Short mmCIF file of C-alpha atoms and ligand atoms in Angstrom, two decimals:
data_model
loop_
_atom_site.label_atom_id
_atom_site.label_comp_id
_atom_site.label_asym_id
_atom_site.label_seq_id
_atom_site.Cartn_x
_atom_site.Cartn_y
_atom_site.Cartn_z
CA MET Y 1 -7.62 -15.40 28.65
CA SER Y 2 -9.22 -11.98 28.78
CA ILE Y 3 -8.11 -10.71 25.36
CA SER Y 4 -10.97 -8.77 23.74
CA GLU Y 5 -13.17 -10.30 21.04
CA ARG Y 6 -12.07 -7.42 18.81
CA ILE Y 7 -8.46 -8.49 18.93
CA LYS Y 8 -9.20 -12.21 18.84
CA ASN Y 9 -11.07 -11.53 15.65
CA ILE Y 10 -8.11 -10.15 13.69
CA HIS Y 11 -5.24 -12.10 12.09
CA ALA Y 12 -1.56 -11.45 12.75
CA SER Y 13 0.35 -10.36 9.65
CA GLN Y 14 1.66 -13.26 7.52
CA THR Y 15 4.25 -10.90 6.04
CA LEU Y 16 5.70 -10.22 9.49
CA ALA Y 17 5.76 -13.99 10.26
CA ILE Y 18 7.87 -14.53 7.15
CA THR Y 19 10.16 -11.64 8.09
CA ALA Y 20 10.73 -13.24 11.49
CA GLN Y 21 11.53 -16.60 9.87
CA VAL Y 22 13.97 -14.95 7.46
CA LEU Y 23 15.75 -13.17 10.35
CA LYS Y 24 16.05 -16.41 12.26
CA MET Y 25 17.54 -18.21 9.23
CA LYS Y 26 19.97 -15.34 8.61
CA ALA Y 27 21.08 -15.51 12.25
CA GLU Y 28 21.84 -19.18 11.64
CA GLY Y 29 24.28 -18.02 8.91
CA LYS Y 30 22.12 -18.84 5.88
CA LYS Y 31 22.30 -16.60 2.79
CA ILE Y 32 18.63 -15.86 2.30
CA ILE Y 33 17.45 -13.97 -0.75
CA SER Y 34 14.38 -11.97 0.25
CA PHE Y 35 11.58 -10.95 -2.11
CA GLY Y 36 9.46 -10.17 0.91
CA ALA Y 37 10.27 -6.48 1.48
CA GLY Y 38 7.48 -3.94 1.33
CA GLU Y 39 9.85 -1.01 1.30
CA PRO Y 40 12.49 0.63 -0.94
CA ASP Y 41 16.05 -0.55 -0.26
CA PHE Y 42 17.42 3.01 -0.72
CA ASP Y 43 18.43 5.51 1.95
CA THR Y 44 16.31 8.61 2.44
CA PRO Y 45 17.73 11.31 0.07
CA GLY Y 46 20.34 13.62 1.59
CA ASN Y 47 18.40 16.89 1.16
CA ILE Y 48 15.55 15.41 3.26
CA GLN Y 49 17.95 14.15 5.92
CA GLU Y 50 19.49 17.65 6.20
CA GLU Y 51 16.11 19.27 6.92
CA ALA Y 52 15.49 16.81 9.76
CA ILE Y 53 18.93 17.51 11.28
CA LYS Y 54 18.25 21.28 11.09
CA ALA Y 55 14.88 20.76 12.78
CA ILE Y 56 16.48 18.87 15.65
CA ARG Y 57 19.20 21.50 16.08
CA SER Y 58 16.73 24.35 16.02
CA GLY Y 59 14.72 22.75 18.79
CA PHE Y 60 11.69 21.77 16.71
CA THR Y 61 11.25 18.82 19.03
CA HIS Y 62 7.96 19.51 20.81
CA TYR Y 63 4.32 18.55 20.26
CA THR Y 64 2.81 20.09 17.16
CA THR Y 65 -0.88 20.62 16.39
CA SER Y 66 -2.45 17.18 16.46
CA SER Y 67 -3.44 17.23 12.79
CA GLY Y 68 0.00 18.41 11.67
CA ILE Y 69 2.00 21.61 11.02
CA THR Y 70 0.57 24.17 8.64
CA GLU Y 71 3.80 24.29 6.62
CA LEU Y 72 3.49 20.61 5.74
CA LYS Y 73 -0.26 20.90 5.05
CA LYS Y 74 0.57 23.71 2.60
CA ALA Y 75 3.30 21.55 0.97
CA ILE Y 76 0.73 18.71 0.60
CA ILE Y 77 -1.74 21.14 -0.96
CA GLU Y 78 0.98 22.35 -3.37
CA LYS Y 79 1.91 18.75 -4.25
CA LEU Y 80 -1.69 17.69 -4.84
CA ALA Y 81 -2.28 20.71 -7.09
CA ARG Y 82 1.01 20.09 -8.98
CA ASP Y 83 0.69 16.32 -9.45
CA GLN Y 84 -3.02 15.54 -9.30
CA ASN Y 85 -4.51 18.89 -10.29
CA ILE Y 86 -6.79 18.94 -7.22
CA SER Y 87 -7.18 21.94 -4.95
CA TYR Y 88 -7.63 21.56 -1.19
CA ASP Y 89 -7.86 23.88 1.76
CA VAL Y 90 -5.75 23.53 4.87
CA SER Y 91 -8.82 22.38 6.80
CA GLU Y 92 -9.11 19.42 4.38
CA ILE Y 93 -5.70 17.90 5.24
CA ILE Y 94 -4.48 15.74 8.16
CA ILE Y 95 -0.96 14.42 8.75
CA SER Y 96 -0.66 11.08 10.57
CA ASN Y 97 1.89 8.37 11.49
CA GLY Y 98 2.10 6.82 8.05
CA ALA Y 99 -0.50 6.10 5.39
CA LYS Y 100 -1.53 3.06 7.43
CA HIS Y 101 -2.55 5.34 10.29
CA CYS Y 102 -4.50 7.63 7.94
CA LEU Y 103 -6.40 4.62 6.60
CA TYR Y 104 -7.36 3.55 10.10
CA ASN Y 105 -8.39 7.09 11.10
CA ALA Y 106 -10.52 7.33 7.93
CA LEU Y 107 -12.28 4.00 8.61
CA MET Y 108 -12.92 4.97 12.24
CA ALA Y 109 -14.28 8.36 11.21
CA LEU Y 110 -16.50 6.93 8.47
CA CYS Y 111 -17.90 3.62 9.60
CA ASN Y 112 -20.69 2.67 11.98
CA PRO Y 113 -20.89 -0.91 13.24
CA GLY Y 114 -22.20 -3.15 10.44
CA ASP Y 115 -21.37 -0.72 7.60
CA GLU Y 116 -19.91 -2.45 4.58
CA VAL Y 117 -16.69 -1.51 2.83
CA ILE Y 118 -16.16 -2.94 -0.62
CA LEU Y 119 -12.65 -4.31 -0.91
CA PRO Y 120 -11.39 -5.43 -4.32
CA THR Y 121 -9.04 -8.43 -3.94
CA PRO Y 122 -6.11 -9.19 -4.05
CA CYS Y 123 -5.58 -6.44 -1.47
CA TRP Y 124 -2.98 -5.20 0.95
CA VAL Y 125 -2.94 -7.19 4.26
CA SER Y 126 -4.02 -4.45 6.66
CA TYR Y 127 -7.24 -3.29 4.96
CA THR Y 128 -9.32 -6.28 6.08
CA GLU Y 129 -8.20 -6.15 9.68
CA GLN Y 130 -8.58 -2.36 9.92
CA ILE Y 131 -12.13 -2.58 8.55
CA LYS Y 132 -12.94 -5.21 11.18
CA LEU Y 133 -11.35 -3.09 13.95
CA ALA Y 134 -13.68 -0.25 12.89
CA GLN Y 135 -16.56 -2.79 13.41
CA ALA Y 136 -17.39 -2.59 9.75
CA VAL Y 137 -17.63 -5.54 7.36
CA PRO Y 138 -15.18 -6.12 4.50
CA VAL Y 139 -17.01 -7.15 1.32
CA PHE Y 140 -14.46 -8.90 -0.86
CA VAL Y 141 -14.91 -8.54 -4.58
CA GLN Y 142 -12.55 -10.58 -6.64
CA THR Y 143 -10.81 -8.88 -9.53
CA ASP Y 144 -9.93 -10.57 -12.76
CA PRO Y 145 -6.34 -11.42 -13.69
CA ASP Y 146 -7.37 -10.92 -17.34
CA ASN Y 147 -8.29 -7.35 -16.45
CA GLN Y 148 -4.90 -6.85 -14.70
CA PHE Y 149 -6.64 -7.29 -11.37
CA ARG Y 150 -8.60 -4.04 -11.70
CA ILE Y 151 -12.15 -3.89 -10.41
CA SER Y 152 -14.76 -2.75 -12.92
CA ALA Y 153 -17.38 -0.13 -12.09
CA GLU Y 154 -20.06 -2.77 -12.92
CA LYS Y 155 -18.68 -5.19 -10.34
CA ILE Y 156 -18.65 -2.44 -7.73
CA GLU Y 157 -22.25 -1.51 -8.56
CA LYS Y 158 -23.38 -5.12 -8.18
CA SER Y 159 -21.81 -5.28 -4.69
CA ILE Y 160 -23.52 -2.19 -3.36
CA THR Y 161 -26.18 -2.73 -0.67
CA ASN Y 162 -28.01 -0.30 1.59
CA LYS Y 163 -25.16 -0.87 4.10
CA THR Y 164 -22.33 0.10 1.77
CA LYS Y 165 -20.38 3.04 3.17
CA ALA Y 166 -17.22 3.06 1.11
CA VAL Y 167 -15.10 1.40 -1.54
CA LEU Y 168 -11.37 1.05 -1.03
CA ILE Y 169 -9.32 1.59 -4.19
CA ASN Y 170 -5.56 1.11 -4.21
CA THR Y 171 -3.75 2.33 -7.29
CA PRO Y 172 -0.90 1.51 -8.05
CA ASN Y 173 -1.71 -1.73 -6.27
CA ASN Y 174 -0.03 -3.81 -3.64
CA PRO Y 175 0.36 -6.76 -4.29
CA THR Y 176 -0.50 -6.92 -8.02
CA GLY Y 177 1.38 -3.82 -9.33
CA SER Y 178 -1.64 -2.91 -11.47
CA VAL Y 179 -2.64 0.71 -12.13
CA TYR Y 180 -6.16 2.00 -12.92
CA ASP Y 181 -6.50 4.09 -16.05
CA LYS Y 182 -8.42 7.32 -16.26
CA LYS Y 183 -11.52 5.93 -17.99
CA GLU Y 184 -11.99 3.08 -15.47
CA LEU Y 185 -11.64 5.48 -12.55
CA GLN Y 186 -14.10 7.94 -14.11
CA LYS Y 187 -16.66 5.17 -14.44
CA ILE Y 188 -16.15 4.14 -10.84
CA ALA Y 189 -16.48 7.79 -9.81
CA GLN Y 190 -19.85 8.02 -11.55
CA ILE Y 191 -21.14 4.93 -9.73
CA LEU Y 192 -19.98 6.23 -6.35
CA VAL Y 193 -21.54 9.67 -6.82
CA LYS Y 194 -24.82 8.14 -8.04
CA ASN Y 195 -25.01 5.83 -5.01
CA ASP Y 196 -23.64 8.38 -2.51
CA ILE Y 197 -20.77 6.14 -1.47
CA TYR Y 198 -17.32 7.18 -0.25
CA CYS Y 199 -14.05 6.17 -1.80
CA ILE Y 200 -10.94 5.65 0.30
CA SER Y 201 -8.24 6.07 -2.34
CA ASP Y 202 -4.85 4.69 -1.29
CA GLU Y 203 -2.29 6.27 -3.62
CA ILE Y 204 0.87 5.50 -1.61
CA TYR Y 205 2.68 4.03 -4.70
CA GLU Y 206 1.76 7.00 -6.88
CA LYS Y 207 5.28 7.81 -7.99
CA LEU Y 208 6.11 4.23 -8.94
CA VAL Y 209 4.49 3.82 -12.37
CA TYR Y 210 6.41 2.70 -15.44
CA ASP Y 211 6.46 2.99 -19.24
CA ASN Y 212 3.61 5.20 -20.40
CA THR Y 213 1.38 4.36 -17.47
CA LYS Y 214 0.10 7.44 -15.61
CA HIS Y 215 -1.31 7.62 -12.11
CA PHE Y 216 -4.70 9.33 -11.68
CA SER Y 217 -6.47 10.16 -8.47
CA ILE Y 218 -10.17 9.46 -8.46
CA ALA Y 219 -10.59 12.74 -6.56
CA SER Y 220 -9.43 14.67 -9.64
CA PHE Y 221 -12.64 14.13 -11.69
CA GLY Y 222 -14.70 17.04 -10.45
CA GLU Y 223 -16.20 18.46 -7.26
CA LYS Y 224 -18.93 15.85 -6.87
CA ILE Y 225 -16.56 12.92 -6.59
CA LYS Y 226 -13.97 14.95 -4.69
CA ALA Y 227 -16.56 15.44 -1.96
CA LYS Y 228 -16.76 11.65 -1.61
CA VAL Y 229 -13.02 10.82 -1.62
CA ILE Y 230 -10.59 10.47 1.24
CA LEU Y 231 -7.29 10.53 -0.61
CA ILE Y 232 -4.50 8.75 1.26
CA ASN Y 233 -0.80 9.18 0.47
CA GLY Y 234 2.50 9.67 2.25
CA VAL Y 235 6.25 9.84 1.87
CA SER Y 236 7.14 6.23 2.76
CA LYS Y 237 7.42 4.59 -0.64
CA SER Y 238 8.11 7.52 -2.97
CA TYR Y 239 10.92 9.04 -0.92
CA ALA Y 240 12.34 5.94 0.81
CA MET Y 241 11.04 7.21 4.19
CA THR Y 242 9.25 4.16 5.61
CA GLY Y 243 10.77 4.62 9.08
CA TRP Y 244 9.88 8.30 9.35
CA ARG Y 245 6.16 7.52 9.63
CA ILE Y 246 4.51 10.35 7.76
CA GLY Y 247 1.26 9.84 5.85
CA TYR Y 248 -1.46 12.27 4.98
CA ALA Y 249 -5.14 12.32 4.01
CA ALA Y 250 -7.05 14.90 2.03
CA GLY Y 251 -10.83 14.94 1.96
CA PRO Y 252 -14.10 16.57 3.02
CA LYS Y 253 -13.63 18.91 5.97
CA ASP Y 254 -16.10 17.12 8.25
CA ILE Y 255 -14.42 13.72 7.80
CA ILE Y 256 -10.90 15.17 8.15
CA SER Y 257 -11.95 16.92 11.35
CA GLY Y 258 -13.48 13.62 12.62
CA MET Y 259 -10.13 11.93 11.86
CA SER Y 260 -8.30 14.70 13.73
CA LYS Y 261 -10.57 14.36 16.79
CA PHE Y 262 -9.84 10.61 16.87
CA GLN Y 263 -6.10 11.06 16.30
CA GLY Y 264 -5.94 13.71 18.99
CA HIS Y 265 -6.87 11.07 21.56
CA CYS Y 266 -4.79 8.21 20.20
CA THR Y 267 -1.41 9.42 19.04
CA SER Y 268 -1.45 13.28 19.05
CA ASN Y 269 0.75 14.60 16.27
CA ALA Y 270 3.06 12.70 13.92
CA ASN Y 271 6.77 13.14 14.67
CA SER Y 272 7.67 16.88 14.55
CA ILE Y 273 11.09 16.37 12.91
CA ALA Y 274 9.74 14.02 10.26
CA GLN Y 275 6.97 16.55 9.44
CA VAL Y 276 9.62 19.21 8.70
CA ALA Y 277 11.65 16.72 6.57
CA SER Y 278 8.48 15.81 4.64
CA VAL Y 279 8.07 19.42 3.50
CA GLU Y 280 11.44 19.08 1.75
CA ALA Y 281 10.42 15.64 0.37
CA LEU Y 282 7.21 16.91 -1.19
CA ILE Y 283 8.24 20.33 -2.56
CA GLY Y 284 12.05 20.28 -2.47
CA ASN Y 285 14.37 18.82 -5.08
CA GLN Y 286 12.64 15.83 -6.70
CA ASP Y 287 15.71 14.31 -8.46
CA SER Y 288 16.01 11.36 -6.09
CA ILE Y 289 12.60 10.06 -7.16
CA GLY Y 290 13.89 9.71 -10.74
CA HIS Y 291 16.88 7.69 -9.61
CA MET Y 292 14.84 5.26 -7.48
CA HIS Y 293 12.18 5.00 -10.15
CA ASN Y 294 14.75 4.08 -12.83
CA GLU Y 295 16.28 1.43 -10.58
CA PHE Y 296 12.88 -0.21 -9.90
CA ASP Y 297 12.04 0.00 -13.59
CA LYS Y 298 15.22 -2.00 -14.47
CA ARG Y 299 14.55 -4.59 -11.76
CA ARG Y 300 10.93 -5.25 -12.67
CA SER Y 301 11.82 -6.63 -16.11
CA PHE Y 302 12.69 -10.02 -14.62
CA SER Y 303 9.04 -10.53 -13.87
CA CYS Y 304 6.46 -12.92 -15.40
CA ASN Y 305 3.58 -10.50 -15.90
CA MET Y 306 5.02 -7.01 -16.30
CA PRO Y 307 3.80 -4.93 -13.36
CA GLU Y 308 2.69 -1.39 -14.26
CA GLY Y 309 3.34 0.13 -10.88
CA ALA Y 310 4.59 -0.25 -7.26
CA PHE Y 311 7.50 -2.66 -6.78
CA TYR Y 312 5.79 -6.04 -6.71
CA ALA Y 313 5.41 -8.97 -9.11
CA PHE Y 314 2.46 -11.26 -8.53
CA PRO Y 315 2.99 -14.60 -10.32
CA ASP Y 316 0.23 -17.17 -10.70
CA ILE Y 317 1.38 -20.39 -9.02
CA ARG Y 318 -1.73 -22.55 -9.51
CA GLU Y 319 0.11 -24.95 -11.80
CA LEU Y 320 2.80 -25.50 -9.14
CA LEU Y 321 0.14 -26.23 -6.55
CA ASN Y 322 -1.10 -29.04 -8.78
CA ALA Y 323 2.38 -30.38 -9.53
CA GLY Y 324 2.51 -32.86 -6.64
CA ILE Y 325 5.34 -31.14 -4.76
CA ILE Y 326 5.98 -32.86 -1.45
CA TYR Y 327 7.27 -30.87 1.53
CA ASP Y 328 7.56 -32.03 5.11
CA GLY Y 329 5.92 -35.34 4.12
CA LYS Y 330 2.83 -33.59 2.76
CA LYS Y 331 1.59 -32.49 -0.64
CA VAL Y 332 1.93 -28.71 -1.18
CA THR Y 333 -1.52 -27.43 -2.00
CA ASN Y 334 -1.61 -23.73 -1.04
CA SER Y 335 0.52 -20.61 -1.35
CA LEU Y 336 1.64 -20.61 2.31
CA GLU Y 337 2.90 -24.22 2.05
CA LEU Y 338 4.69 -23.33 -1.21
CA THR Y 339 6.27 -20.30 0.46
CA ASN Y 340 7.58 -22.51 3.28
CA TYR Y 341 8.85 -25.03 0.75
CA ILE Y 342 10.69 -22.38 -1.25
CA LEU Y 343 12.23 -20.82 1.88
CA SER Y 344 13.40 -24.18 3.20
CA GLU Y 345 14.70 -25.67 -0.08
CA SER Y 346 16.10 -22.56 -1.85
CA GLU Y 347 16.46 -20.05 0.97
CA VAL Y 348 14.39 -17.55 -0.98
CA ALA Y 349 11.69 -15.61 0.87
CA VAL Y 350 8.42 -14.72 -0.90
CA VAL Y 351 4.97 -13.84 0.45
CA PRO Y 352 1.96 -16.16 -0.06
CA GLY Y 353 -1.02 -14.80 -2.04
CA SER Y 354 -3.29 -15.87 0.82
CA ALA Y 355 -1.97 -12.88 2.84
CA PHE Y 356 -3.67 -10.68 0.22
CA GLU Y 357 -6.93 -12.63 -0.07
CA ALA Y 358 -5.56 -14.22 -3.29
CA GLU Y 359 -4.80 -17.94 -2.96
CA GLY Y 360 -2.90 -19.30 -5.96
CA TYR Y 361 -0.40 -16.44 -6.22
CA LEU Y 362 2.86 -15.29 -4.68
CA ARG Y 363 4.03 -11.73 -4.07
CA MET Y 364 7.64 -11.02 -4.93
CA SER Y 365 9.02 -7.58 -4.08
CA TYR Y 366 11.74 -6.30 -6.38
CA ALA Y 367 12.81 -3.63 -3.85
CA THR Y 368 16.09 -5.50 -3.51
CA SER Y 369 19.42 -5.41 -5.39
CA MET Y 370 19.66 -6.60 -9.00
CA GLU Y 371 22.29 -9.09 -7.86
CA ASP Y 372 19.90 -10.65 -5.35
CA ILE Y 373 17.09 -10.70 -7.89
CA GLU Y 374 19.29 -12.65 -10.33
CA GLU Y 375 20.47 -15.03 -7.66
CA GLY Y 376 16.94 -15.53 -6.29
CA ILE Y 377 15.50 -16.23 -9.73
CA ASN Y 378 18.33 -18.69 -10.50
CA ARG Y 379 17.58 -20.55 -7.29
CA LEU Y 380 13.87 -20.69 -8.12
CA GLN Y 381 14.60 -21.90 -11.64
CA LYS Y 382 16.76 -24.67 -10.20
CA LEU Y 383 14.10 -25.63 -7.66
CA PHE Y 384 11.29 -25.81 -10.18
CA ASN Y 385 13.46 -26.98 -13.04
C1 PLP O 401 -1.05 -0.38 -0.16
C2 PLP O 401 -0.37 0.21 1.02
N1 PLP O 401 -0.98 1.20 1.67
C3 PLP O 401 -0.40 1.71 2.78
C4 PLP O 401 0.80 1.28 3.25
C5 PLP O 401 1.37 1.89 4.51
O1 PLP O 401 2.28 2.91 4.28
P1 PLP O 401 2.96 3.71 5.46
O2 PLP O 401 4.33 3.15 5.61
O3 PLP O 401 2.99 5.15 5.01
O4 PLP O 401 2.14 3.56 6.66
C6 PLP O 401 1.49 0.23 2.60
C7 PLP O 401 2.75 -0.30 3.10
O5 PLP O 401 3.20 -1.38 2.78
C8 PLP O 401 0.87 -0.33 1.43
O6 PLP O 401 1.48 -1.32 0.75
#
């Protein structure tokens, strides 16, 4: 086979494998309860849909500037000033095909072969593979469940070498649901400025924080750290717009223009219609956020360890792995085997912690109806007695 070493070297997504298995079982007529989803189960709000329809009817259906339309860049600037209290110039913004695409553009613009990117774990599935695709090296640093899976500034400092290019911080976090507080982020900012290291700050779950928890962007703590941060966000999770594929990055002009250069040759602009709709999402009526937020807030209370943000619970299953469960004639000893056991015996889909560099845990998304959550939890209770 002549597949490149680059592609051989990356893993296929475990989450997608589970989705495929769930679809197959559903097609066989089984009533599967899925806690696997990484997206809101709501429709995109009506006011956003209307703007997209208007854009189509008015013929806004051609290529746009590769880095995105000025109107949306200005809406992003307004949003970042309103919510994060950070000011950016139009030249410091790029719009891409989802936050995932922004992350890849950022890694490609920042990293030379062999550069190290510090990656606190558990972490979202695509970071590792994207870092490898950029020919950089992921340096995993395990976070502590007793510190709500948040990395300390000290741990980051200990992991820095002369090859460290960046640290990837994701708050609120997928899969753990944890949220960094202001003090912790300020300490991390100091370490990064002192060591001249970039921060890729993935804030895609920004709007999904609960109780008195507040989201802070590390870029908001002064000009020195702002000059080292590539802030990544988008409309997917906050506005139930996963299929529209709009993400954005804000950061130093030279890095953003490097990302634009790369994007210009790979994908050109993000979808023109979705860009127009995203202006409405970011600076139009924000009522729909409140409704979705309240729904997620109600649903998360079924969880073991109360998540502070996003829409994921991340239970510790280490006891279950030592409980001598037998599946398919073999002892269940890891999270993937337990996931398969649960799906087969209870028809409940969850995601193994190993997909997030965190063996011994499961990720359960509560972006599904309250009815399904109750039914799924009942089935799990029955299974594990
Ligand atoms: C932590 C994190 N970052 C980025 C993304 C990608 O978002 P988008 O749909 O905007 O590409 C996801 C999606 O699951 C995510 O969980």
